[in-house]
Structure formats: C-alpha cells, structure tokens
CSV table of C-alpha atoms in Angstrom, one decimal:
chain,number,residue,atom,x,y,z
S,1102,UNK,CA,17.3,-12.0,-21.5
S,1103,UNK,CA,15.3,-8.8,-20.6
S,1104,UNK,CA,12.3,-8.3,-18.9
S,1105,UNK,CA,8.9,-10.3,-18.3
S,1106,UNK,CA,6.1,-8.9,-20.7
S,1107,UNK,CA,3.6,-6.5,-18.4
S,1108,UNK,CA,0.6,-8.4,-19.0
S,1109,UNK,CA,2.3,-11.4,-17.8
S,1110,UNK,CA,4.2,-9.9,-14.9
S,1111,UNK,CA,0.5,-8.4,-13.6
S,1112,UNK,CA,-0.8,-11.7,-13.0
S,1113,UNK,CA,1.6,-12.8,-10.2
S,1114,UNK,CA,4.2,-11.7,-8.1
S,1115,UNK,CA,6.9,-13.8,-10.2
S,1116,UNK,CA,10.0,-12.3,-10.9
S,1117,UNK,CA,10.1,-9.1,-13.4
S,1118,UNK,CA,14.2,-9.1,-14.7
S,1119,UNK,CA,14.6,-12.7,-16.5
S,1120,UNK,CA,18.7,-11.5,-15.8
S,1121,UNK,CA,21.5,-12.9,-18.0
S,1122,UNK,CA,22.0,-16.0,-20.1
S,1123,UNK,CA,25.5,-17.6,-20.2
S,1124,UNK,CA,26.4,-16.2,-23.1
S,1125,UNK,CA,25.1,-12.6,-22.3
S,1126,UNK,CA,27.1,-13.1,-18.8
S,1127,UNK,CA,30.1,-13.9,-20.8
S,1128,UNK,CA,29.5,-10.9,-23.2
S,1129,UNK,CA,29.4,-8.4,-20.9
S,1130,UNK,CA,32.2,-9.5,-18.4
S,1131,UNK,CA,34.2,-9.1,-21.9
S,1132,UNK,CA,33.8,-5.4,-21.9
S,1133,UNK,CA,35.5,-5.3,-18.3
S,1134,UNK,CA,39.2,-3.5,-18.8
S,1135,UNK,CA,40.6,-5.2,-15.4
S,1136,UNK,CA,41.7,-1.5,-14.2
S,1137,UNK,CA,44.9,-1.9,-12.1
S,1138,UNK,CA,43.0,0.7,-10.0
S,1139,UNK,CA,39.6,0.1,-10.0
S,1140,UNK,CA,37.3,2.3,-9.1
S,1141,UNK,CA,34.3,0.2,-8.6
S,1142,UNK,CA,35.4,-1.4,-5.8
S,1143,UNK,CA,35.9,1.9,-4.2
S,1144,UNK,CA,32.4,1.9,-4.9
S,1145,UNK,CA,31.4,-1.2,-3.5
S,1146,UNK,CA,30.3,-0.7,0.7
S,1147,UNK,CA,31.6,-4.7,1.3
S,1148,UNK,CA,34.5,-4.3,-0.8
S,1149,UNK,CA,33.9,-6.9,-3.7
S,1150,UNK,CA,36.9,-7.6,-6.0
S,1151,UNK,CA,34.8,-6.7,-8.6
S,1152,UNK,CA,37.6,-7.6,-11.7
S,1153,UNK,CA,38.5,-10.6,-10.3
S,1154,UNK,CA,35.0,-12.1,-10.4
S,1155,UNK,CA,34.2,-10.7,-13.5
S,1156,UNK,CA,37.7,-12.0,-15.1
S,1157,UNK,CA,36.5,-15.3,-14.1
S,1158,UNK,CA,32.3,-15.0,-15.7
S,1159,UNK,CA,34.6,-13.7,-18.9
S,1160,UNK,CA,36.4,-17.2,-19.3
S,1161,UNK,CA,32.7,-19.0,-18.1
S,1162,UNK,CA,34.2,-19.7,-14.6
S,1163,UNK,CA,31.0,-19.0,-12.9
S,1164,UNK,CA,31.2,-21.4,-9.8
S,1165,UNK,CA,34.6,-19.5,-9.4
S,1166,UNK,CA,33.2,-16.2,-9.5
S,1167,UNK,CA,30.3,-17.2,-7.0
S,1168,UNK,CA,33.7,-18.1,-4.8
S,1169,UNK,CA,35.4,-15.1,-5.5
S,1170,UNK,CA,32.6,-13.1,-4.7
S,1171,UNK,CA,31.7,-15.2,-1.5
S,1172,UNK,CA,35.0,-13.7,0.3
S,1173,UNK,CA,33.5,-10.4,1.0
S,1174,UNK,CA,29.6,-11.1,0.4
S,1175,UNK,CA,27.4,-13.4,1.7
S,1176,UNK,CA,24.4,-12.5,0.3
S,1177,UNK,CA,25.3,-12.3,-3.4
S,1178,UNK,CA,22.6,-12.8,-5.3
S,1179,UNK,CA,20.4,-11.1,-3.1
S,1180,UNK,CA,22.4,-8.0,-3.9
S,1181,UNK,CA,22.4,-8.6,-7.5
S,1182,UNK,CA,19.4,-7.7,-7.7
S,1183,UNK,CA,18.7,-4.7,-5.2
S,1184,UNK,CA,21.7,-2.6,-4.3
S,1185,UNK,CA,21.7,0.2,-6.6
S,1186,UNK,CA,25.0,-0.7,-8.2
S,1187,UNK,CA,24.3,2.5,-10.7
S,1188,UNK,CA,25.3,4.8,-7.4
S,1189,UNK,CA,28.2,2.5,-6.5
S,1190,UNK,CA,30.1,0.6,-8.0
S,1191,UNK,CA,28.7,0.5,-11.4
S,1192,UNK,CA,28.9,4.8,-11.2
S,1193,UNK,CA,33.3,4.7,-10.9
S,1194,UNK,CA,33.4,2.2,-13.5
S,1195,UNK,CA,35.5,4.4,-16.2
S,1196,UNK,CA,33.6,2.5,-19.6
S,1197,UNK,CA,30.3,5.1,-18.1
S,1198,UNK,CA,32.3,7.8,-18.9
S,1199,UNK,CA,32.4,7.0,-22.4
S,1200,UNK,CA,29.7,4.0,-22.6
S,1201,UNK,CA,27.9,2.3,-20.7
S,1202,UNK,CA,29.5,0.9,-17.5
S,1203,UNK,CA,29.7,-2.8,-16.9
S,1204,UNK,CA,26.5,-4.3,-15.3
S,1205,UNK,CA,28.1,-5.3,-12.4
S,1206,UNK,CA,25.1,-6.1,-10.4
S,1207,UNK,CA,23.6,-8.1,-13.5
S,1208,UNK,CA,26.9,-10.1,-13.6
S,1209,UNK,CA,27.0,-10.8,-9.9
S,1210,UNK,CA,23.0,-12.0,-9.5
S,1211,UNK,CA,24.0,-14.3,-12.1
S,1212,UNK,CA,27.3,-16.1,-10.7
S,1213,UNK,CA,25.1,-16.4,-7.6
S,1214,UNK,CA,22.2,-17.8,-9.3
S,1215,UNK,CA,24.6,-20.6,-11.4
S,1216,UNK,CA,26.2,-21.1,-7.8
S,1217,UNK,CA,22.5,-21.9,-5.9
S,1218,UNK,CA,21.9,-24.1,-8.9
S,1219,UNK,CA,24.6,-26.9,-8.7
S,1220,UNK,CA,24.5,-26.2,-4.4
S,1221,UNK,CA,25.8,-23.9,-2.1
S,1222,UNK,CA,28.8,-24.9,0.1
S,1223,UNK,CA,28.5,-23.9,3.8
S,1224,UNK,CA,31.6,-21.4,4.5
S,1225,UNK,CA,34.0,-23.4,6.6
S,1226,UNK,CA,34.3,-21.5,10.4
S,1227,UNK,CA,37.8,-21.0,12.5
S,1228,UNK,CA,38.1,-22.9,15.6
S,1229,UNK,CA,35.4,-22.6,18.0
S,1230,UNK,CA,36.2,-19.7,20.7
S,1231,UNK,CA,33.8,-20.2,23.0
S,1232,UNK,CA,32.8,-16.7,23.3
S,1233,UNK,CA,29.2,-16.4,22.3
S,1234,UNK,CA,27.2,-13.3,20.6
S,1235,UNK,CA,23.4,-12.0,21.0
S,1236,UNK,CA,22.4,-10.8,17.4
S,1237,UNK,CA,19.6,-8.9,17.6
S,1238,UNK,CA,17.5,-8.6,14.2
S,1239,UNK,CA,17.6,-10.9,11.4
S,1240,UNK,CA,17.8,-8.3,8.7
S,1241,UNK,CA,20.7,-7.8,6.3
S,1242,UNK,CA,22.7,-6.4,9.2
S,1243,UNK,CA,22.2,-8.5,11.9
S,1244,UNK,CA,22.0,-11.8,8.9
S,1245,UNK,CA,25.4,-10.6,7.7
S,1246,UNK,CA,27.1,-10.0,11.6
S,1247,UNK,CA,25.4,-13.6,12.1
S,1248,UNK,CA,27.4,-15.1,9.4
S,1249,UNK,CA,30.8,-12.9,9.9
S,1250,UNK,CA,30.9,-13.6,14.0
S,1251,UNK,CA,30.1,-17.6,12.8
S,1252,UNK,CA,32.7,-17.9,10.5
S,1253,UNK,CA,35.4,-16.1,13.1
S,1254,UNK,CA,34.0,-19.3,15.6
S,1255,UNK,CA,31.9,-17.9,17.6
S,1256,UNK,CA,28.8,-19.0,18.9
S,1257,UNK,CA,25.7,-16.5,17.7
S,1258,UNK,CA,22.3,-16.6,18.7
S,1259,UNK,CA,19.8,-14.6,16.1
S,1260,UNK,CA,16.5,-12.9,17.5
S,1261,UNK,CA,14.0,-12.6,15.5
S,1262,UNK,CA,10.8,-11.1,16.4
S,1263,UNK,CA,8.7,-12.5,13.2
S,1264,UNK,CA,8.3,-15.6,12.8
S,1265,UNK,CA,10.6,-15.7,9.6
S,1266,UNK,CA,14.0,-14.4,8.9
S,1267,UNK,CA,14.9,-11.8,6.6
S,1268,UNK,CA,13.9,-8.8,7.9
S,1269,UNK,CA,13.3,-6.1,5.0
S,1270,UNK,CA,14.5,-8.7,2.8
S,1271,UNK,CA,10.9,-11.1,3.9
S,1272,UNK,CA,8.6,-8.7,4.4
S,1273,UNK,CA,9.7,-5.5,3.0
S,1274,UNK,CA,10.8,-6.4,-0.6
S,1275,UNK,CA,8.2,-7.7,-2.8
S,1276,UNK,CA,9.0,-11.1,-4.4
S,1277,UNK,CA,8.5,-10.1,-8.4
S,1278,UNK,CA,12.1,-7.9,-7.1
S,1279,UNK,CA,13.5,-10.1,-4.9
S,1280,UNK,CA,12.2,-14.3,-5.1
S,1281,UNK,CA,11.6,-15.4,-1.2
S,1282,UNK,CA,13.3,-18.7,-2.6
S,1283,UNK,CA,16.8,-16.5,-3.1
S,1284,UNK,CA,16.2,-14.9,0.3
S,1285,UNK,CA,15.8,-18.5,2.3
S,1286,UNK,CA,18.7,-19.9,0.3
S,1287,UNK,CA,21.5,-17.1,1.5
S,1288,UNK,CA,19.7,-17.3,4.7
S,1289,UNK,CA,19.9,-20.9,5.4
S,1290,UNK,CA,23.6,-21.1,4.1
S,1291,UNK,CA,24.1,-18.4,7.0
S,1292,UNK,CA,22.3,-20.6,9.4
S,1293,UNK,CA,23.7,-23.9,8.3
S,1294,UNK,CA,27.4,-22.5,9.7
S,1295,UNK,CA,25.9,-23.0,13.7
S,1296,UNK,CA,24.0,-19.7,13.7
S,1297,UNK,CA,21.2,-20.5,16.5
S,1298,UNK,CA,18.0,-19.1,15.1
S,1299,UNK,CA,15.4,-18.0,17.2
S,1300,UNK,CA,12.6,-16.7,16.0
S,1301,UNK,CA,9.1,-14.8,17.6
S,1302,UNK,CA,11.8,-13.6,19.9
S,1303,UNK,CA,10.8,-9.7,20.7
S,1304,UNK,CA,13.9,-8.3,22.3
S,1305,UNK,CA,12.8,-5.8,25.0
S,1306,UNK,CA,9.3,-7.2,25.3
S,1307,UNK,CA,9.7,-10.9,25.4
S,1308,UNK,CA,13.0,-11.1,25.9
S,1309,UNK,CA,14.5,-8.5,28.6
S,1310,UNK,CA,17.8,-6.8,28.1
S,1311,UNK,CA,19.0,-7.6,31.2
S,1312,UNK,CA,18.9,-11.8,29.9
S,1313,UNK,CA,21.3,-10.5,27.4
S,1314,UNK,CA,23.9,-9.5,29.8
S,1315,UNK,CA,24.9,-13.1,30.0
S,1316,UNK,CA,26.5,-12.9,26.2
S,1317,UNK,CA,30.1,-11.7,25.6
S,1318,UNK,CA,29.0,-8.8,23.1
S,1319,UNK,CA,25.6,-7.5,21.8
S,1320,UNK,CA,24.8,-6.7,18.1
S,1321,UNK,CA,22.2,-4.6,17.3
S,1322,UNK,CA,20.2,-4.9,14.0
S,1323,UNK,CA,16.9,-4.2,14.4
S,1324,UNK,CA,16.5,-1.9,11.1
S,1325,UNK,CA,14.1,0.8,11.3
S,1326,UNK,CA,10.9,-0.1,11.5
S,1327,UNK,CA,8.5,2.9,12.6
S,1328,UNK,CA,6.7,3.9,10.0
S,1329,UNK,CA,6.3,7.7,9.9
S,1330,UNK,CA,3.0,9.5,8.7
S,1331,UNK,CA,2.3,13.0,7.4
S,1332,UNK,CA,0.1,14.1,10.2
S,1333,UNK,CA,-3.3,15.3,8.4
S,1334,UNK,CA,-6.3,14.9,8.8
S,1335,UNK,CA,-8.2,11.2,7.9
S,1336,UNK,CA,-5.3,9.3,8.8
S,1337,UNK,CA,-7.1,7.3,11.6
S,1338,UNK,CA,-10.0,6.1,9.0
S,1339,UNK,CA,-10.3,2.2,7.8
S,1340,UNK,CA,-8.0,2.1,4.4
S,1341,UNK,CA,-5.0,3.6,5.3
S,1342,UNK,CA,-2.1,1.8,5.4
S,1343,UNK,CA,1.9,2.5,6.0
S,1344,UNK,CA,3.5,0.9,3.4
S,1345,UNK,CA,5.6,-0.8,5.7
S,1346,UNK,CA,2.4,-2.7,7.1
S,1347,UNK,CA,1.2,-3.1,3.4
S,1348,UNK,CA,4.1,-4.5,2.3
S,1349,UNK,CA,4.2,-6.8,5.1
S,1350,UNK,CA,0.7,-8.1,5.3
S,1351,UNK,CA,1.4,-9.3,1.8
S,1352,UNK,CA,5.0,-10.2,1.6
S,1353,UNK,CA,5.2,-12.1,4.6
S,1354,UNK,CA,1.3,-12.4,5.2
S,1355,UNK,CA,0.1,-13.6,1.7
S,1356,UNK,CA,-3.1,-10.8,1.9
S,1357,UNK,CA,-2.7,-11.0,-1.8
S,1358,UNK,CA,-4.0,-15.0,-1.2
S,1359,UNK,CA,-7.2,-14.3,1.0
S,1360,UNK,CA,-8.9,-16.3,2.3
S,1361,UNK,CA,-6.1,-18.9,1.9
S,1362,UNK,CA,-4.8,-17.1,4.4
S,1363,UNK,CA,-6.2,-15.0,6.7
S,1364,UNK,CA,-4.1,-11.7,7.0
S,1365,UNK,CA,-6.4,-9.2,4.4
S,1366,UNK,CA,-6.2,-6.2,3.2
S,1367,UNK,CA,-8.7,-3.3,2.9
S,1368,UNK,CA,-10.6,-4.3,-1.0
S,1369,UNK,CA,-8.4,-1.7,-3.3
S,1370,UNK,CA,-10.1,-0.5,-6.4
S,1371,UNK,CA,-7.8,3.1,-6.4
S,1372,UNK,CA,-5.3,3.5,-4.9
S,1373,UNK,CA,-2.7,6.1,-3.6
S,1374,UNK,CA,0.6,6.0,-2.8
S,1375,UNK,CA,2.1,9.4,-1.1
S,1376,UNK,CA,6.1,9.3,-1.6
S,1377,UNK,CA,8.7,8.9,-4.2
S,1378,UNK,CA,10.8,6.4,-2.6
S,1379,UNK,CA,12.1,2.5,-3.4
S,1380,UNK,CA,8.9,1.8,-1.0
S,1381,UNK,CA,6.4,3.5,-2.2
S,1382,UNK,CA,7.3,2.3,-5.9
S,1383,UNK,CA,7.3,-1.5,-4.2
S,1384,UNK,CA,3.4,-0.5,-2.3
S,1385,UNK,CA,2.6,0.7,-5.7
S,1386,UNK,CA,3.5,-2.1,-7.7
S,1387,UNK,CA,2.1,-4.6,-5.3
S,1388,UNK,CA,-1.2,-3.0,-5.0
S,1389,UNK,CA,-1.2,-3.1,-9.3
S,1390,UNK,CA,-1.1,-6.8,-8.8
S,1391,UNK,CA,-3.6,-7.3,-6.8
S,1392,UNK,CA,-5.7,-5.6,-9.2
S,1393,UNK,CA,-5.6,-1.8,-7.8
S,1394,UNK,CA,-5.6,1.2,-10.2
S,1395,UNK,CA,-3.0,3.0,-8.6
S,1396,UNK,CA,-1.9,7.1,-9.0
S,1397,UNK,CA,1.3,8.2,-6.9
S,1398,UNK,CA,1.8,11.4,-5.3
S,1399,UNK,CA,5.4,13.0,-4.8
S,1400,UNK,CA,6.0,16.3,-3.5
S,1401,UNK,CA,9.0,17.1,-5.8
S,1402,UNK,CA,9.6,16.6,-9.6
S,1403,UNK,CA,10.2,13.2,-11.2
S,1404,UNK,CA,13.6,14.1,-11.9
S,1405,UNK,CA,13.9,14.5,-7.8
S,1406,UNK,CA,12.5,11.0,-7.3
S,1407,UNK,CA,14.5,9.2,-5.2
S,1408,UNK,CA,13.7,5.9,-6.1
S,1409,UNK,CA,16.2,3.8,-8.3
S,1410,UNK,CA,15.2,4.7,-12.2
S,1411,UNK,CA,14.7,1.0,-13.3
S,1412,UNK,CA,11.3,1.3,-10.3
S,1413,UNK,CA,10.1,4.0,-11.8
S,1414,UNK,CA,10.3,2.6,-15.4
S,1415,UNK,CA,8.5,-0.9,-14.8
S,1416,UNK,CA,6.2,1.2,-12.6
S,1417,UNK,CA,5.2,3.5,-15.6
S,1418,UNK,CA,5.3,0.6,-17.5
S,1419,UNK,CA,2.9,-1.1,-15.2
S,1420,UNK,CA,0.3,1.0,-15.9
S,1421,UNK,CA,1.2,3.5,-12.7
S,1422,UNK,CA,-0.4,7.0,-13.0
S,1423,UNK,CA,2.6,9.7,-11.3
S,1424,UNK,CA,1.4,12.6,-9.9
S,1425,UNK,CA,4.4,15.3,-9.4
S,1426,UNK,CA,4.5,18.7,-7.4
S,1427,UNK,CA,1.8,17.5,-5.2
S,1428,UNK,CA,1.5,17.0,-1.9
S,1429,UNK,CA,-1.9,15.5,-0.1
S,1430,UNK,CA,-3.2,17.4,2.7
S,1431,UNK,CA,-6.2,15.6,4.1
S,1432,UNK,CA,-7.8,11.9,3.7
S,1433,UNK,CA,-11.6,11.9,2.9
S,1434,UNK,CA,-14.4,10.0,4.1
S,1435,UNK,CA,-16.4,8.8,7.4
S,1436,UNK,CA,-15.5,5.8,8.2
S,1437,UNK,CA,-13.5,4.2,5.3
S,1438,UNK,CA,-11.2,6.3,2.8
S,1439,UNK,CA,-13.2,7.8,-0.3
S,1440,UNK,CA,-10.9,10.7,-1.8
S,1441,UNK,CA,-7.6,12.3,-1.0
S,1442,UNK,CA,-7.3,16.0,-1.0
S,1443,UNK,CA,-4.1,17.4,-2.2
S,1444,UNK,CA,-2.3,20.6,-3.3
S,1445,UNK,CA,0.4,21.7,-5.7
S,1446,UNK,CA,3.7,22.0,-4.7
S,1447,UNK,CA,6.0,25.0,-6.4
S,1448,UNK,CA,10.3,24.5,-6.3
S,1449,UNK,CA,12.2,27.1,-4.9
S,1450,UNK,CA,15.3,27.2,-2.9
S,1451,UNK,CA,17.3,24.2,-2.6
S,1452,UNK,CA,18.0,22.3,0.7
S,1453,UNK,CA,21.7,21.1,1.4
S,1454,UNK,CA,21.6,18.2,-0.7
S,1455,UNK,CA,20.6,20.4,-3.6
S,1456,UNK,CA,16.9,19.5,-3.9
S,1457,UNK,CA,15.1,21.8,-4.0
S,1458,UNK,CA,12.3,22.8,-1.6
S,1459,UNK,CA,8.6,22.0,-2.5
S,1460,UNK,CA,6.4,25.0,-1.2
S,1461,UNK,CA,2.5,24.8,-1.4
S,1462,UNK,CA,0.6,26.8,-3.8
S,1463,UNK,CA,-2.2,28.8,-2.3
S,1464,UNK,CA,-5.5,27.9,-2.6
S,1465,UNK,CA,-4.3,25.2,-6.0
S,1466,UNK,CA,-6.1,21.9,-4.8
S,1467,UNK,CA,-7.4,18.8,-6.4
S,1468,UNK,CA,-9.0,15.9,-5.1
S,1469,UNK,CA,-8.3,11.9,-6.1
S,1470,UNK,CA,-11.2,8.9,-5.3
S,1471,UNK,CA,-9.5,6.2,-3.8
S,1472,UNK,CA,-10.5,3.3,-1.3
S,1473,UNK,CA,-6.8,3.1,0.2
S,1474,UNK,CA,-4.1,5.1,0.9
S,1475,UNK,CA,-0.6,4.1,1.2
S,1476,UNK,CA,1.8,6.3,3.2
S,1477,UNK,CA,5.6,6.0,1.9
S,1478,UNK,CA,7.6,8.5,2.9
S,1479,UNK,CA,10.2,7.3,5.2
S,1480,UNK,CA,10.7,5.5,8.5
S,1481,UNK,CA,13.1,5.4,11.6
S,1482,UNK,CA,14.4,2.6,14.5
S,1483,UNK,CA,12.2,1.0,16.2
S,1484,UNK,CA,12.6,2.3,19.8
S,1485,UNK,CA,10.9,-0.8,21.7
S,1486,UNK,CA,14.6,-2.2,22.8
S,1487,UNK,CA,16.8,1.0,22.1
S,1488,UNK,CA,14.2,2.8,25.1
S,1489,UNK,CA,15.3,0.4,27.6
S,1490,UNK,CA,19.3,0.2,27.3
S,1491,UNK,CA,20.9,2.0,30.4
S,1492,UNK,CA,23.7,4.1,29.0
S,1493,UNK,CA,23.3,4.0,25.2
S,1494,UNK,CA,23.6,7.4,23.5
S,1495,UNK,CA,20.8,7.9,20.9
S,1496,UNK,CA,20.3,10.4,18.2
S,1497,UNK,CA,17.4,13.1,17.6
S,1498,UNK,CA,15.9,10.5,15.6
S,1499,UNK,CA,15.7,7.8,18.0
S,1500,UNK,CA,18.6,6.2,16.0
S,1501,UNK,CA,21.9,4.4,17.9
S,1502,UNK,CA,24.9,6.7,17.6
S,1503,UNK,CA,28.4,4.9,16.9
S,1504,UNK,CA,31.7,5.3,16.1
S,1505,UNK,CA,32.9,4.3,12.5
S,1506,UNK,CA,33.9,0.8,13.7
S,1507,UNK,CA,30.2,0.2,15.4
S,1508,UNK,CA,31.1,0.4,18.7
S,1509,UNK,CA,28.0,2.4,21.1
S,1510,UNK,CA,28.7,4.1,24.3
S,1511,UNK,CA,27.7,0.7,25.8
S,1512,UNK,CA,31.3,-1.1,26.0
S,1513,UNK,CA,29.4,-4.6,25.1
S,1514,UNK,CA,27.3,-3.4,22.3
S,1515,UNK,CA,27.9,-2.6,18.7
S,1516,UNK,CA,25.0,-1.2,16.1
S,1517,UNK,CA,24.8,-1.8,12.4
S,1518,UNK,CA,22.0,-0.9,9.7
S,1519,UNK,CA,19.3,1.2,9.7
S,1520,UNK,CA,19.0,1.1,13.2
S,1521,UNK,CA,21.7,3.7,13.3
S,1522,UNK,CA,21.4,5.4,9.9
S,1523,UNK,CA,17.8,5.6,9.8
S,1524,UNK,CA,16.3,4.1,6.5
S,1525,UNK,CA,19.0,3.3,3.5
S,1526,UNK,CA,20.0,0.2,1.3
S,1527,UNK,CA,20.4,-2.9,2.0
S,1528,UNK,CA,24.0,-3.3,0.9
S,1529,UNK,CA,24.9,0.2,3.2
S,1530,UNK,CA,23.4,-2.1,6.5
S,1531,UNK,CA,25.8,-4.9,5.2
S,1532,UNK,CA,28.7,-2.8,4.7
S,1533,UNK,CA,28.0,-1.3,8.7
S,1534,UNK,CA,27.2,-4.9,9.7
S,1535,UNK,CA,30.6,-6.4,8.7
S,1536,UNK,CA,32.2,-3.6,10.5
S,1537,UNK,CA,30.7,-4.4,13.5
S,1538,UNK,CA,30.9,-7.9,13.1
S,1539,UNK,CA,35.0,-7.1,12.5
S,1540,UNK,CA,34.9,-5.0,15.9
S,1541,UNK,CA,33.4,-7.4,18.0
S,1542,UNK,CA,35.9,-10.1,16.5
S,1543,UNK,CA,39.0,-7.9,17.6
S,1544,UNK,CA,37.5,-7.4,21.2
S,1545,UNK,CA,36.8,-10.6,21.7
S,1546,UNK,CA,40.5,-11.5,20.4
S,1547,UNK,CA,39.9,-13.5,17.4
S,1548,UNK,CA,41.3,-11.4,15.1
C-alpha cells in the first residue's frame, strides 16, 4: 500500500508506511520457501517462528499468525514497524541472496494490526506463586519482563518514573513511525494480565532502594537515558536541545500543540541536527513538521550512517538537507543560538568495526544559521538508581554488567536493555529482557 504522499505526511505526525493490504500480505508470505532450517529465526533476538506465522498470512490465517507470533513476542506490532528486521532476520533469509528477502517485519506489523482490530485476548497466566517482582522501568525491557514474570504467575509491580508507560516507545519514537495508539494497546494487554502499574514512581529518588528489598527479585530496565553532548563551546545558550529532551517534550509533551499544552519548544525556523543515528533522523523529522527547515550534520560519510536506510530515504524525501564529513565545533550566539560553526572531516584509518575514522581538516570551516540545535549522537544509563546499589558491579560507561542470563553481582537483581548495553534497538532490550525474565522465573522455582 506504500507510503503517505510528503506533502500530506508534513502536515501531521500521522503515520508515514500505510503497510500491507490483505492481499499484498498474502502475496508476499507466498514467496516464503518454509526452510526446514531457517535462518531468519536465527536472526530474530526473541526467537519468532518466523515460517510458521508466515505459512499461516499465506493461507489468510491472520488471527492465527497474530497467535503464533504472540508465543515468543508480546509486542508484535510494535516491532513490525521498528526493529531493523533488514539486520536480522530479514538479512539470513536465503530469497536476499538471489531476490529480495521476505518482508518479514511488513508481514508481522500486519497480523498484529488485523489482530488489534477484531480485540486482543489477554495471555492466560500459570498459577499464582505468590512470589512478587519489582520492575523497574516501563520500557521495552522492563514492559516485556513485566509480561514474561506475569504470565509465569507472579505478582509484578512496574515503576515508572513518567507519568505514562512506554519508555522510548512514548517519548522517544515519534508517532508518524510508531502510532501512541499501537504502543497503549500492547501495553495495556501487558497490564490487563495483573501487572500493577505505577507510575511518577522515581526509583532512587522517590522511591529508595532499600523499599525494594521487600520483593523476591529486582529487574532493572531503566534504558539509557543520559543524553551525551559534544562538549564545545555554546552548548549552555537558549536553543539547544538533546534530542532525547526534543523528542520528548513533543512525543510525550505535545510541544508541537502549544499553547494547548503548555510544554514548548524554542520557535525553530533552521535547524540542526548533529549525528547520524535512528535519533537524530526521528529530531530531524519532527522538527520538519513543526515547520523547521532542517540541515543534518554527520561526521562520517552517508554510506557510514548508522541509521536504518528507510530513515534516511523519507528524511531526504522530507525535504532534509544532509551535511557529510562535517563535524560542528562551536554553537554561535549571545544569548540564544544564531549559527553553528563546523569543520570538515577527512577518512582515514578504520576503527575495529571497520569505520573508518573521521579526522578534522585544518583550518576548512563553514558556518550554518540556525535558531536550534539538536544534539544526537548517543546516550548511556541513567545513573540516579544504578549510583545507590551496594554491591552492583558497573561498567566504564556507567552501564550494569551481567552475565548472559541477566543475573548482576547482586544475587536479587537481574538487568535487561540499554541499561546494560548502552543505547541499541528496541527488539535487542526485548531479547535481554525475556532472558532475565526466564532467570528470575528459574530462581524463583517456577520453571
């Protein structure tokens, strides 16, 4: 069914990919050659029987599919539509080597979607255990522990330190990617199997650690949510902005609504975004709606961005100036931003991924107007609760180290999600979250 047309899609913050129609669904789970070893769901972090549910879109089961796909996922169609299936699972599916590979993550948003159409069912839970679990973060680590611990009968309480649930998924994602509706509905089905909510909850400042000792096991889930800046000169002046508080003073603030609500943002004629990331493409693309000429800066080349390629295109589509092999080194202006300052970057040697390193070019400046700046170029846990547990090993980053199962060197707490990767996907916190979840089940004797 394609995309929105860009002069529509720039007049709101509705939904960009229109996704599949039946018939498209049915075409394309057609192509699938039901592998008897399938490498996509090698692929997949939460270990989705990929054929089976696309076996059953191919003979217009889709209710079925949403079942099938339920087992291992509980946020389907919210990773339909961001997990960058085109590094998983969609990248071991063998039709790529010769063809395209199947659009998993197409065919999956859409069982979802048909499912949250005729209802969801709440996922039936074992026997109550009577043991009872502190979840700490409602993001997709701690909403997906929430659910797994539920349905294993446990009694969960979720923290929340906003005053909605969702974590990245709320305030982080803008809606024209991922609809707030689709969020609330997988959250709600999580909450409607006994998960106690509570929300404006801010473990470590509100709520001490030591009123946690009282639970049976501790999940951490907190994300990462420290912005990080580059450190130049400017960055104190009125009009510069993480994108992680951009992103949330509209996603979960409605700034794009003022005065109907009364979170603002600075008034954005130009502005620019510094990074090359899923964020910054989400600040940039958010700021073009709200009527912002917009130029990003990366330090790399586009081939080296690391965002997904289908952000890039609608952002270039958008109307998005990219600015490559440039990296800004001081913010202009008095009192408010009026200018960036930037220089060119030159590739050299390659760093141990096999990117290669951007070097400065003496004395090769430019200079950009602007009235904001948006920094997106990475962020790390939040260290407000991680500070204050006695015993809990840390990494240079500030980040919880774990074993592969999600235990910490605290015997009652386990870690999932950013909080000990630093910043990645939202399927990768899943994946960690349901190994936790899993750990904390077999400690507690239910499995």
């Amino acid at each position: 069914m394609g995309d929105r047309s860009v002069a529509d899609r720039l007049k709101d913050f509705g939904e960009v990919d229109n996704g599949l129609s039946p018939k498209e669904a049915i075409e394309e789970a057609g192509r699938c050659l039901q592998c008897k070893k399938p490498g996509c769901v090698d692929g997949c972090p939460v270990n989705i029987d990929i054929p089976a549910f696309v076996a059953l879109i191919a003979k217009g089961k889709f209710l079925e599919a949403a079942e099938s796909i339920r087992q291992q996922n509980l946020l389907p169609a919210i990773c339909g539509r961001v997990c960058p299936q085109e590094t998983q699972c969609e990248a071991l599916c063998i039709l790529g080597k010769k063809d395209t590979p199947i659009r998993i993550g197409q065919l999956e948003r859409f069982a979802a979607d048909q499912e949250r159409a005729k209802g969801l069912t709440v996922p039936a839970r074992k026997t109550a255990t009577g043991k009872r679990v502190a979840v700490i973060g409602s993001g997709p680590a701690g909403i997906v522990a929430a659910g797994e611990l539920a349905k294993d009968g446990h009694d969960v309480v979720l923290y929340e330190s906003l005053h909605a649930p969702g974590g990245v998924l709320t305030y982080g994602i803008p809606s024209f990617r991922l609809p707030k509706d689709v969020v609330k509905a997988e959250i709600d089905l999580i909450l409607a199997m006994g998960v106690d909510l509570r929300l404006n909850h801010l473990v470590g400042r509100t709520v001490s650690f030591e009123e946690l000792e009282e639970y049976d096991a501790i999940l951490l889930g907190t994300g990462a949510g420290l912005p990080y800046f580059m450190g130049i000169p400017g960055e104190n002046l009125s009009g510069v902005y993480s994108a992680n508080e951009f992103l949330t003073r509209v996603n979960l603030m409605h700034a794009e609504r003022f005065p109907e609500y009364d979170t603002p943002v600075a008034k954005m004629n130009r502005v620019v975004v510094v990074g090359g990331g899923n964020v910054a493409m989400d600040a940039a693309r958010t700021a073009r709606r709200m009527g912002a000429q917009v130029t990003l800066v990366y330090r790399r080349r586009e081939e080296d961005l690391p965002a997904r390629a289908a952000e890039v295109h609608h952002a270039k589509e958008e109307g998005i100036e990219f600015i490559t092999c440039a990296n800004p080194i001081r913010i202009l202006g008095e009192q408010a931003v009026t200018g960036i300052e930037c220089i060119r970057m030159q590739m050299c040697n390659l760093d141990k991924s096999g990117r290669p390193i951007p070097e400065p070019i003496d004395n090769d400046t430019f200079t950009l107007d602007c009235d904001v700046v948006i920094q997106a170029i990475g962020q790390g846990p939040n260290p407000v609760l991680v500070s204050q547990i006695p015993g809990l090993d840390k990494g240079r980053a500030g980040n919880v180290v774990t074993e592969e199962d999600g235990r910490t060197s605290h015997p009652k707490i386990f870690a999932a999600g950013d909080v000990t990767t630093g910043a990645a996907t939202v399927i990768m916190a899943m994946g960690g979250a349901k190994q936790a979840a899993r750990s904390i089940c077999e400690m507690l004797g239910s499995r």
